[in-house]
Amino acid sequence: MPLTIGLTGGIASGKSLVQSLFEGLGVPVLDADRVAREVVAAGTPGLAEIAQTFGAGFLLPDGELDRRRMREHVFADPTALKQLEAITHPRIRERMRAWRSTQTAPYCMLSVAILLEAKMQDLVDRVLLVDAPVEVQLARLMQRDGIDETLARRMLAAQLDREARLAAAHDVLVNAGDIATTQAAVAEFHAYYLRLAAAGEASAPGLRLPRTENSFTIKI
Protein backbone atom coordinates (compact mmCIF):
# COMPACT_ATOMS: atom_id res chain seq x y z
CA MET A 1 0.00 0.00 0.00
CA PRO A 2 1.17 3.55 -0.62
CA LEU A 3 2.08 6.06 2.07
CA THR A 4 -1.27 7.22 3.47
CA ILE A 5 -1.79 10.73 4.81
CA GLY A 6 -4.73 11.55 7.05
CA LEU A 7 -5.94 15.08 6.32
CA THR A 8 -7.91 16.70 9.13
CA GLY A 9 -8.70 20.08 10.61
CA GLY A 10 -11.15 21.96 12.78
CA ILE A 11 -14.22 23.71 11.47
CA ALA A 12 -13.43 26.67 9.18
CA SER A 13 -9.75 25.79 9.18
CA GLY A 14 -9.67 25.47 5.39
CA LYS A 15 -9.38 21.68 5.12
CA SER A 16 -11.58 21.59 2.02
CA LEU A 17 -9.37 24.14 0.27
CA VAL A 18 -6.22 22.17 1.12
CA GLN A 19 -7.87 18.95 -0.05
CA SER A 20 -8.74 20.50 -3.41
CA LEU A 21 -5.17 21.75 -3.83
CA PHE A 22 -3.74 18.27 -3.23
CA GLU A 23 -6.26 16.84 -5.69
CA GLY A 24 -5.14 19.45 -8.20
CA LEU A 25 -1.62 18.02 -7.91
CA GLY A 26 -2.93 14.58 -8.83
CA VAL A 27 -2.97 13.12 -5.32
CA PRO A 28 -5.69 10.46 -4.84
CA VAL A 29 -7.97 11.70 -2.04
CA LEU A 30 -10.92 9.91 -0.47
CA ASP A 31 -13.29 12.23 1.38
CA ALA A 32 -14.90 10.57 4.40
CA ASP A 33 -17.97 12.79 4.05
CA ARG A 34 -18.64 11.21 0.66
CA VAL A 35 -18.14 7.73 2.09
CA ALA A 36 -20.47 8.55 4.99
CA ARG A 37 -23.22 9.43 2.51
CA GLU A 38 -22.61 6.27 0.48
CA VAL A 39 -22.86 3.85 3.41
CA VAL A 40 -26.33 5.14 4.31
CA ALA A 41 -27.69 5.62 0.78
CA ALA A 42 -31.14 4.28 -0.05
CA GLY A 43 -31.18 0.49 -0.21
CA THR A 44 -27.97 -0.06 1.76
CA PRO A 45 -27.66 -2.29 4.84
CA GLY A 46 -26.45 0.79 6.73
CA LEU A 47 -29.69 2.68 6.11
CA ALA A 48 -31.74 -0.40 6.93
CA GLU A 49 -30.00 -0.64 10.31
CA ILE A 50 -30.62 3.06 10.94
CA ALA A 51 -34.33 2.60 10.23
CA GLN A 52 -34.43 -0.40 12.53
CA THR A 53 -32.63 1.46 15.32
CA PHE A 54 -34.24 4.89 15.10
CA GLY A 55 -37.50 4.20 13.28
CA ALA A 56 -38.81 4.66 9.75
CA GLY A 57 -39.66 8.27 10.61
CA PHE A 58 -36.03 9.13 9.91
CA LEU A 59 -36.48 8.21 6.24
CA LEU A 60 -37.77 10.56 3.56
CA PRO A 61 -40.62 9.50 1.25
CA ASP A 62 -38.11 8.57 -1.46
CA GLY A 63 -36.33 6.17 0.89
CA GLU A 64 -33.32 8.37 1.55
CA LEU A 65 -32.12 9.29 5.03
CA ASP A 66 -33.65 12.46 6.46
CA ARG A 67 -30.26 13.96 7.21
CA ARG A 68 -31.55 17.14 8.77
CA ARG A 69 -33.82 15.33 11.23
CA MET A 70 -31.11 12.81 12.07
CA ARG A 71 -28.53 15.55 12.62
CA GLU A 72 -30.85 17.48 14.94
CA HIS A 73 -31.70 14.27 16.82
CA VAL A 74 -28.19 12.99 17.46
CA PHE A 75 -26.68 16.33 18.40
CA ALA A 76 -29.37 16.74 21.04
CA ASP A 77 -28.81 13.22 22.39
CA PRO A 78 -25.24 11.90 22.95
CA THR A 79 -26.55 8.33 23.28
CA ALA A 80 -28.23 8.55 19.89
CA LEU A 81 -25.04 9.93 18.38
CA LYS A 82 -23.09 6.93 19.68
CA GLN A 83 -25.73 4.59 18.24
CA LEU A 84 -25.44 6.26 14.84
CA GLU A 85 -21.65 6.14 14.92
CA ALA A 86 -21.75 2.45 15.83
CA ILE A 87 -23.68 1.86 12.62
CA THR A 88 -21.72 4.13 10.28
CA HIS A 89 -18.12 4.20 11.48
CA PRO A 90 -17.30 0.49 10.91
CA ARG A 91 -18.71 0.75 7.40
CA ILE A 92 -16.76 3.93 6.70
CA ARG A 93 -13.58 2.29 7.96
CA GLU A 94 -14.13 -0.73 5.73
CA ARG A 95 -14.67 1.44 2.64
CA MET A 96 -11.57 3.52 3.36
CA ARG A 97 -9.39 0.46 3.92
CA ALA A 98 -10.62 -1.11 0.68
CA TRP A 99 -9.97 2.11 -1.27
CA ARG A 100 -6.51 2.53 0.22
CA SER A 101 -5.55 -1.02 -0.76
CA THR A 102 -6.23 -0.28 -4.44
CA GLN A 103 -4.11 2.87 -4.71
CA THR A 104 -0.96 2.82 -6.82
CA ALA A 105 0.23 6.44 -6.52
CA PRO A 106 3.32 7.15 -4.37
CA TYR A 107 1.01 8.41 -1.65
CA CYS A 108 -2.71 8.86 -1.09
CA MET A 109 -4.84 10.83 1.33
CA LEU A 110 -7.85 10.14 3.54
CA SER A 111 -9.69 13.39 4.30
CA VAL A 112 -11.53 12.99 7.61
CA ALA A 113 -12.72 15.96 9.66
CA ILE A 114 -13.15 13.78 12.77
CA LEU A 115 -10.09 11.59 12.16
CA LEU A 116 -8.86 12.10 15.73
CA GLU A 117 -12.24 12.11 17.45
CA ALA A 118 -13.19 8.85 15.73
CA LYS A 119 -9.77 7.37 16.51
CA MET A 120 -9.08 6.52 12.88
CA GLN A 121 -5.35 7.24 13.03
CA ASP A 122 -4.71 3.53 12.54
CA LEU A 123 -5.87 3.95 8.92
CA VAL A 124 -3.05 6.36 8.07
CA ASP A 125 0.72 6.62 8.31
CA ARG A 126 0.82 10.34 9.09
CA VAL A 127 -1.67 12.98 10.20
CA LEU A 128 -1.62 16.33 8.39
CA LEU A 129 -3.52 18.96 10.37
CA VAL A 130 -4.84 22.07 8.68
CA ASP A 131 -4.57 24.63 11.46
CA ALA A 132 -5.70 28.21 11.93
CA PRO A 133 -5.76 30.48 14.97
CA VAL A 134 -9.09 30.41 16.80
CA GLU A 135 -9.83 34.03 15.97
CA VAL A 136 -9.32 33.29 12.28
CA GLN A 137 -11.65 30.28 12.53
CA LEU A 138 -14.26 32.44 14.27
CA ALA A 139 -14.16 35.13 11.60
CA ARG A 140 -14.42 32.58 8.78
CA LEU A 141 -17.22 30.67 10.45
CA MET A 142 -19.27 33.78 11.15
CA GLN A 143 -18.88 34.97 7.56
CA ARG A 144 -19.44 31.54 5.98
CA ASP A 145 -22.55 30.59 7.96
CA GLY A 146 -23.92 34.06 8.67
CA ILE A 147 -23.98 33.45 12.43
CA ASP A 148 -23.06 35.53 15.46
CA GLU A 149 -19.94 35.11 17.57
CA THR A 150 -21.74 33.34 20.42
CA LEU A 151 -22.96 30.52 18.19
CA ALA A 152 -19.63 30.33 16.37
CA ARG A 153 -17.79 29.88 19.67
CA ARG A 154 -20.24 27.16 20.72
CA MET A 155 -19.60 25.32 17.47
CA LEU A 156 -15.83 25.53 17.98
CA ALA A 157 -16.15 24.40 21.59
CA ALA A 158 -18.05 21.29 20.50
CA GLN A 159 -14.98 20.04 18.62
CA LEU A 160 -11.73 18.54 19.81
CA ASP A 161 -9.70 21.48 21.05
CA ARG A 162 -6.91 22.93 18.94
CA GLU A 163 -4.12 21.94 21.35
CA ALA A 164 -5.19 18.29 21.25
CA ARG A 165 -5.22 18.31 17.45
CA LEU A 166 -1.75 19.87 17.34
CA ALA A 167 -0.42 17.30 19.79
CA ALA A 168 -1.74 14.42 17.65
CA ALA A 169 -0.49 15.73 14.30
CA HIS A 170 2.70 14.68 12.55
CA ASP A 171 2.55 17.66 10.20
CA VAL A 172 0.81 21.05 10.39
CA LEU A 173 -0.25 23.31 7.54
CA VAL A 174 -1.03 26.76 8.91
CA ASN A 175 -3.85 28.13 6.78
CA ALA A 176 -4.05 31.66 8.13
CA GLY A 177 -2.89 33.67 5.11
CA ASP A 178 -3.94 34.08 1.51
CA ILE A 179 -4.60 31.30 -0.99
CA ALA A 180 -1.23 31.75 -2.69
CA THR A 181 0.55 31.05 0.60
CA THR A 182 -1.54 27.96 1.17
CA GLN A 183 -0.87 26.75 -2.39
CA ALA A 184 2.87 27.12 -1.82
CA ALA A 185 2.64 25.17 1.43
CA VAL A 186 0.67 22.37 -0.23
CA ALA A 187 3.27 22.18 -3.01
CA GLU A 188 6.05 21.86 -0.42
CA PHE A 189 4.16 19.19 1.50
CA HIS A 190 3.53 17.34 -1.77
CA ALA A 191 7.24 17.28 -2.54
CA TYR A 192 7.98 16.20 1.05
CA TYR A 193 5.52 13.30 0.93
CA LEU A 194 6.86 12.15 -2.42
CA ARG A 195 10.35 12.04 -0.88
CA LEU A 196 9.08 10.10 2.15
CA ALA A 197 7.22 7.64 -0.08
CA ALA A 198 10.29 7.06 -2.26
CA ALA A 199 12.50 6.51 0.78
CA GLY A 200 9.94 4.46 2.74
CA GLU A 201 10.21 6.85 5.68
CA ALA A 202 6.65 7.16 6.92
CA SER A 203 7.86 8.09 10.41
CA ALA A 204 10.20 10.94 9.39
CA PRO A 205 10.15 14.17 11.45
CA GLY A 206 7.18 16.40 10.76
CA LEU A 207 6.80 19.79 9.11
CA ARG A 208 4.96 22.96 9.98
CA LEU A 209 4.25 25.26 7.02
CA PRO A 210 4.22 28.14 6.35
CA ARG A 211 7.16 28.69 8.64
CA THR A 212 6.79 31.69 10.91
CA GLU A 213 8.82 33.32 13.64
CA ASN A 214 7.14 31.09 16.21
CA SER A 215 6.83 27.97 14.09
CA PHE A 216 8.07 24.59 15.18
CA THR A 217 8.62 21.12 13.85
CA ILE A 218 6.23 18.45 15.02
CA LYS A 219 8.05 15.33 16.19
CA ILE A 220 6.39 11.97 16.30
CSV table of C-alpha atoms in Angstrom, one decimal:
chain,number,residue,atom,x,y,z
A,1,MET,CA,0.0,0.0,0.0
A,2,PRO,CA,1.2,3.6,-0.6
A,3,LEU,CA,2.1,6.1,2.1
A,4,THR,CA,-1.3,7.2,3.5
A,5,ILE,CA,-1.8,10.7,4.8
A,6,GLY,CA,-4.7,11.5,7.1
A,7,LEU,CA,-5.9,15.1,6.3
A,8,THR,CA,-7.9,16.7,9.1
A,9,GLY,CA,-8.7,20.1,10.6
A,10,GLY,CA,-11.1,22.0,12.8
A,11,ILE,CA,-14.2,23.7,11.5
A,12,ALA,CA,-13.4,26.7,9.2
A,13,SER,CA,-9.8,25.8,9.2
A,14,GLY,CA,-9.7,25.5,5.4
A,15,LYS,CA,-9.4,21.7,5.1
A,16,SER,CA,-11.6,21.6,2.0
A,17,LEU,CA,-9.4,24.1,0.3
A,18,VAL,CA,-6.2,22.2,1.1
A,19,GLN,CA,-7.9,18.9,-0.1
A,20,SER,CA,-8.7,20.5,-3.4
A,21,LEU,CA,-5.2,21.7,-3.8
A,22,PHE,CA,-3.7,18.3,-3.2
A,23,GLU,CA,-6.3,16.8,-5.7
A,24,GLY,CA,-5.1,19.5,-8.2
A,25,LEU,CA,-1.6,18.0,-7.9
A,26,GLY,CA,-2.9,14.6,-8.8
A,27,VAL,CA,-3.0,13.1,-5.3
A,28,PRO,CA,-5.7,10.5,-4.8
A,29,VAL,CA,-8.0,11.7,-2.0
A,30,LEU,CA,-10.9,9.9,-0.5
A,31,ASP,CA,-13.3,12.2,1.4
A,32,ALA,CA,-14.9,10.6,4.4
A,33,ASP,CA,-18.0,12.8,4.0
A,34,ARG,CA,-18.6,11.2,0.7
A,35,VAL,CA,-18.1,7.7,2.1
A,36,ALA,CA,-20.5,8.6,5.0
A,37,ARG,CA,-23.2,9.4,2.5
A,38,GLU,CA,-22.6,6.3,0.5
A,39,VAL,CA,-22.9,3.9,3.4
A,40,VAL,CA,-26.3,5.1,4.3
A,41,ALA,CA,-27.7,5.6,0.8
A,42,ALA,CA,-31.1,4.3,0.0
A,43,GLY,CA,-31.2,0.5,-0.2
A,44,THR,CA,-28.0,-0.1,1.8
A,45,PRO,CA,-27.7,-2.3,4.8
A,46,GLY,CA,-26.5,0.8,6.7
A,47,LEU,CA,-29.7,2.7,6.1
A,48,ALA,CA,-31.7,-0.4,6.9
A,49,GLU,CA,-30.0,-0.6,10.3
A,50,ILE,CA,-30.6,3.1,10.9
A,51,ALA,CA,-34.3,2.6,10.2
A,52,GLN,CA,-34.4,-0.4,12.5
A,53,THR,CA,-32.6,1.5,15.3
A,54,PHE,CA,-34.2,4.9,15.1
A,55,GLY,CA,-37.5,4.2,13.3
A,56,ALA,CA,-38.8,4.7,9.8
A,57,GLY,CA,-39.7,8.3,10.6
A,58,PHE,CA,-36.0,9.1,9.9
A,59,LEU,CA,-36.5,8.2,6.2
A,60,LEU,CA,-37.8,10.6,3.6
A,61,PRO,CA,-40.6,9.5,1.2
A,62,ASP,CA,-38.1,8.6,-1.5
A,63,GLY,CA,-36.3,6.2,0.9
A,64,GLU,CA,-33.3,8.4,1.6
A,65,LEU,CA,-32.1,9.3,5.0
A,66,ASP,CA,-33.7,12.5,6.5
A,67,ARG,CA,-30.3,14.0,7.2
A,68,ARG,CA,-31.5,17.1,8.8
A,69,ARG,CA,-33.8,15.3,11.2
A,70,MET,CA,-31.1,12.8,12.1
A,71,ARG,CA,-28.5,15.5,12.6
A,72,GLU,CA,-30.8,17.5,14.9
A,73,HIS,CA,-31.7,14.3,16.8
A,74,VAL,CA,-28.2,13.0,17.5
A,75,PHE,CA,-26.7,16.3,18.4
A,76,ALA,CA,-29.4,16.7,21.0
A,77,ASP,CA,-28.8,13.2,22.4
A,78,PRO,CA,-25.2,11.9,22.9
A,79,THR,CA,-26.5,8.3,23.3
A,80,ALA,CA,-28.2,8.5,19.9
A,81,LEU,CA,-25.0,9.9,18.4
A,82,LYS,CA,-23.1,6.9,19.7
A,83,GLN,CA,-25.7,4.6,18.2
A,84,LEU,CA,-25.4,6.3,14.8
A,85,GLU,CA,-21.6,6.1,14.9
A,86,ALA,CA,-21.8,2.4,15.8
A,87,ILE,CA,-23.7,1.9,12.6
A,88,THR,CA,-21.7,4.1,10.3
A,89,HIS,CA,-18.1,4.2,11.5
A,90,PRO,CA,-17.3,0.5,10.9
A,91,ARG,CA,-18.7,0.7,7.4
A,92,ILE,CA,-16.8,3.9,6.7
A,93,ARG,CA,-13.6,2.3,8.0
A,94,GLU,CA,-14.1,-0.7,5.7
A,95,ARG,CA,-14.7,1.4,2.6
A,96,MET,CA,-11.6,3.5,3.4
A,97,ARG,CA,-9.4,0.5,3.9
A,98,ALA,CA,-10.6,-1.1,0.7
A,99,TRP,CA,-10.0,2.1,-1.3
A,100,ARG,CA,-6.5,2.5,0.2
A,101,SER,CA,-5.5,-1.0,-0.8
A,102,THR,CA,-6.2,-0.3,-4.4
A,103,GLN,CA,-4.1,2.9,-4.7
A,104,THR,CA,-1.0,2.8,-6.8
A,105,ALA,CA,0.2,6.4,-6.5
A,106,PRO,CA,3.3,7.1,-4.4
A,107,TYR,CA,1.0,8.4,-1.6
A,108,CYS,CA,-2.7,8.9,-1.1
A,109,MET,CA,-4.8,10.8,1.3
A,110,LEU,CA,-7.8,10.1,3.5
A,111,SER,CA,-9.7,13.4,4.3
A,112,VAL,CA,-11.5,13.0,7.6
A,113,ALA,CA,-12.7,16.0,9.7
A,114,ILE,CA,-13.1,13.8,12.8
A,115,LEU,CA,-10.1,11.6,12.2
A,116,LEU,CA,-8.9,12.1,15.7
A,117,GLU,CA,-12.2,12.1,17.5
A,118,ALA,CA,-13.2,8.8,15.7
A,119,LYS,CA,-9.8,7.4,16.5
A,120,MET,CA,-9.1,6.5,12.9
A,121,GLN,CA,-5.4,7.2,13.0
A,122,ASP,CA,-4.7,3.5,12.5
A,123,LEU,CA,-5.9,4.0,8.9
A,124,VAL,CA,-3.0,6.4,8.1
A,125,ASP,CA,0.7,6.6,8.3
A,126,ARG,CA,0.8,10.3,9.1
A,127,VAL,CA,-1.7,13.0,10.2
A,128,LEU,CA,-1.6,16.3,8.4
A,129,LEU,CA,-3.5,19.0,10.4
A,130,VAL,CA,-4.8,22.1,8.7
A,131,ASP,CA,-4.6,24.6,11.5
A,132,ALA,CA,-5.7,28.2,11.9
A,133,PRO,CA,-5.8,30.5,15.0
A,134,VAL,CA,-9.1,30.4,16.8
A,135,GLU,CA,-9.8,34.0,16.0
A,136,VAL,CA,-9.3,33.3,12.3
A,137,GLN,CA,-11.6,30.3,12.5
A,138,LEU,CA,-14.3,32.4,14.3
A,139,ALA,CA,-14.2,35.1,11.6
A,140,ARG,CA,-14.4,32.6,8.8
A,141,LEU,CA,-17.2,30.7,10.5
A,142,MET,CA,-19.3,33.8,11.1
A,143,GLN,CA,-18.9,35.0,7.6
A,144,ARG,CA,-19.4,31.5,6.0
A,145,ASP,CA,-22.6,30.6,8.0
A,146,GLY,CA,-23.9,34.1,8.7
A,147,ILE,CA,-24.0,33.5,12.4
A,148,ASP,CA,-23.1,35.5,15.5
A,149,GLU,CA,-19.9,35.1,17.6
A,150,THR,CA,-21.7,33.3,20.4
A,151,LEU,CA,-23.0,30.5,18.2
A,152,ALA,CA,-19.6,30.3,16.4
A,153,ARG,CA,-17.8,29.9,19.7
A,154,ARG,CA,-20.2,27.2,20.7
A,155,MET,CA,-19.6,25.3,17.5
A,156,LEU,CA,-15.8,25.5,18.0
A,157,ALA,CA,-16.2,24.4,21.6
A,158,ALA,CA,-18.0,21.3,20.5
A,159,GLN,CA,-15.0,20.0,18.6
A,160,LEU,CA,-11.7,18.5,19.8
A,161,ASP,CA,-9.7,21.5,21.1
A,162,ARG,CA,-6.9,22.9,18.9
A,163,GLU,CA,-4.1,21.9,21.3
A,164,ALA,CA,-5.2,18.3,21.3
A,165,ARG,CA,-5.2,18.3,17.4
A,166,LEU,CA,-1.7,19.9,17.3
A,167,ALA,CA,-0.4,17.3,19.8
A,168,ALA,CA,-1.7,14.4,17.7
A,169,ALA,CA,-0.5,15.7,14.3
A,170,HIS,CA,2.7,14.7,12.5
A,171,ASP,CA,2.6,17.7,10.2
A,172,VAL,CA,0.8,21.0,10.4
A,173,LEU,CA,-0.3,23.3,7.5
A,174,VAL,CA,-1.0,26.8,8.9
A,175,ASN,CA,-3.8,28.1,6.8
A,176,ALA,CA,-4.0,31.7,8.1
A,177,GLY,CA,-2.9,33.7,5.1
A,178,ASP,CA,-3.9,34.1,1.5
A,179,ILE,CA,-4.6,31.3,-1.0
A,180,ALA,CA,-1.2,31.7,-2.7
A,181,THR,CA,0.6,31.1,0.6
A,182,THR,CA,-1.5,28.0,1.2
A,183,GLN,CA,-0.9,26.8,-2.4
A,184,ALA,CA,2.9,27.1,-1.8
A,185,ALA,CA,2.6,25.2,1.4
A,186,VAL,CA,0.7,22.4,-0.2
A,187,ALA,CA,3.3,22.2,-3.0
A,188,GLU,CA,6.0,21.9,-0.4
A,189,PHE,CA,4.2,19.2,1.5
A,190,HIS,CA,3.5,17.3,-1.8
A,191,ALA,CA,7.2,17.3,-2.5
A,192,TYR,CA,8.0,16.2,1.0
A,193,TYR,CA,5.5,13.3,0.9
A,194,LEU,CA,6.9,12.2,-2.4
A,195,ARG,CA,10.3,12.0,-0.9
A,196,LEU,CA,9.1,10.1,2.1
A,197,ALA,CA,7.2,7.6,-0.1
A,198,ALA,CA,10.3,7.1,-2.3
A,199,ALA,CA,12.5,6.5,0.8
A,200,GLY,CA,9.9,4.5,2.7
A,201,GLU,CA,10.2,6.9,5.7
A,202,ALA,CA,6.6,7.2,6.9
A,203,SER,CA,7.9,8.1,10.4
A,204,ALA,CA,10.2,10.9,9.4
A,205,PRO,CA,10.1,14.2,11.5
A,206,GLY,CA,7.2,16.4,10.8
A,207,LEU,CA,6.8,19.8,9.1
A,208,ARG,CA,5.0,23.0,10.0
A,209,LEU,CA,4.3,25.3,7.0
A,210,PRO,CA,4.2,28.1,6.3
A,211,ARG,CA,7.2,28.7,8.6
A,212,THR,CA,6.8,31.7,10.9
A,213,GLU,CA,8.8,33.3,13.6
A,214,ASN,CA,7.1,31.1,16.2
A,215,SER,CA,6.8,28.0,14.1
A,216,PHE,CA,8.1,24.6,15.2
A,217,THR,CA,8.6,21.1,13.9
A,218,ILE,CA,6.2,18.4,15.0
A,219,LYS,CA,8.1,15.3,16.2
A,220,ILE,CA,6.4,12.0,16.3
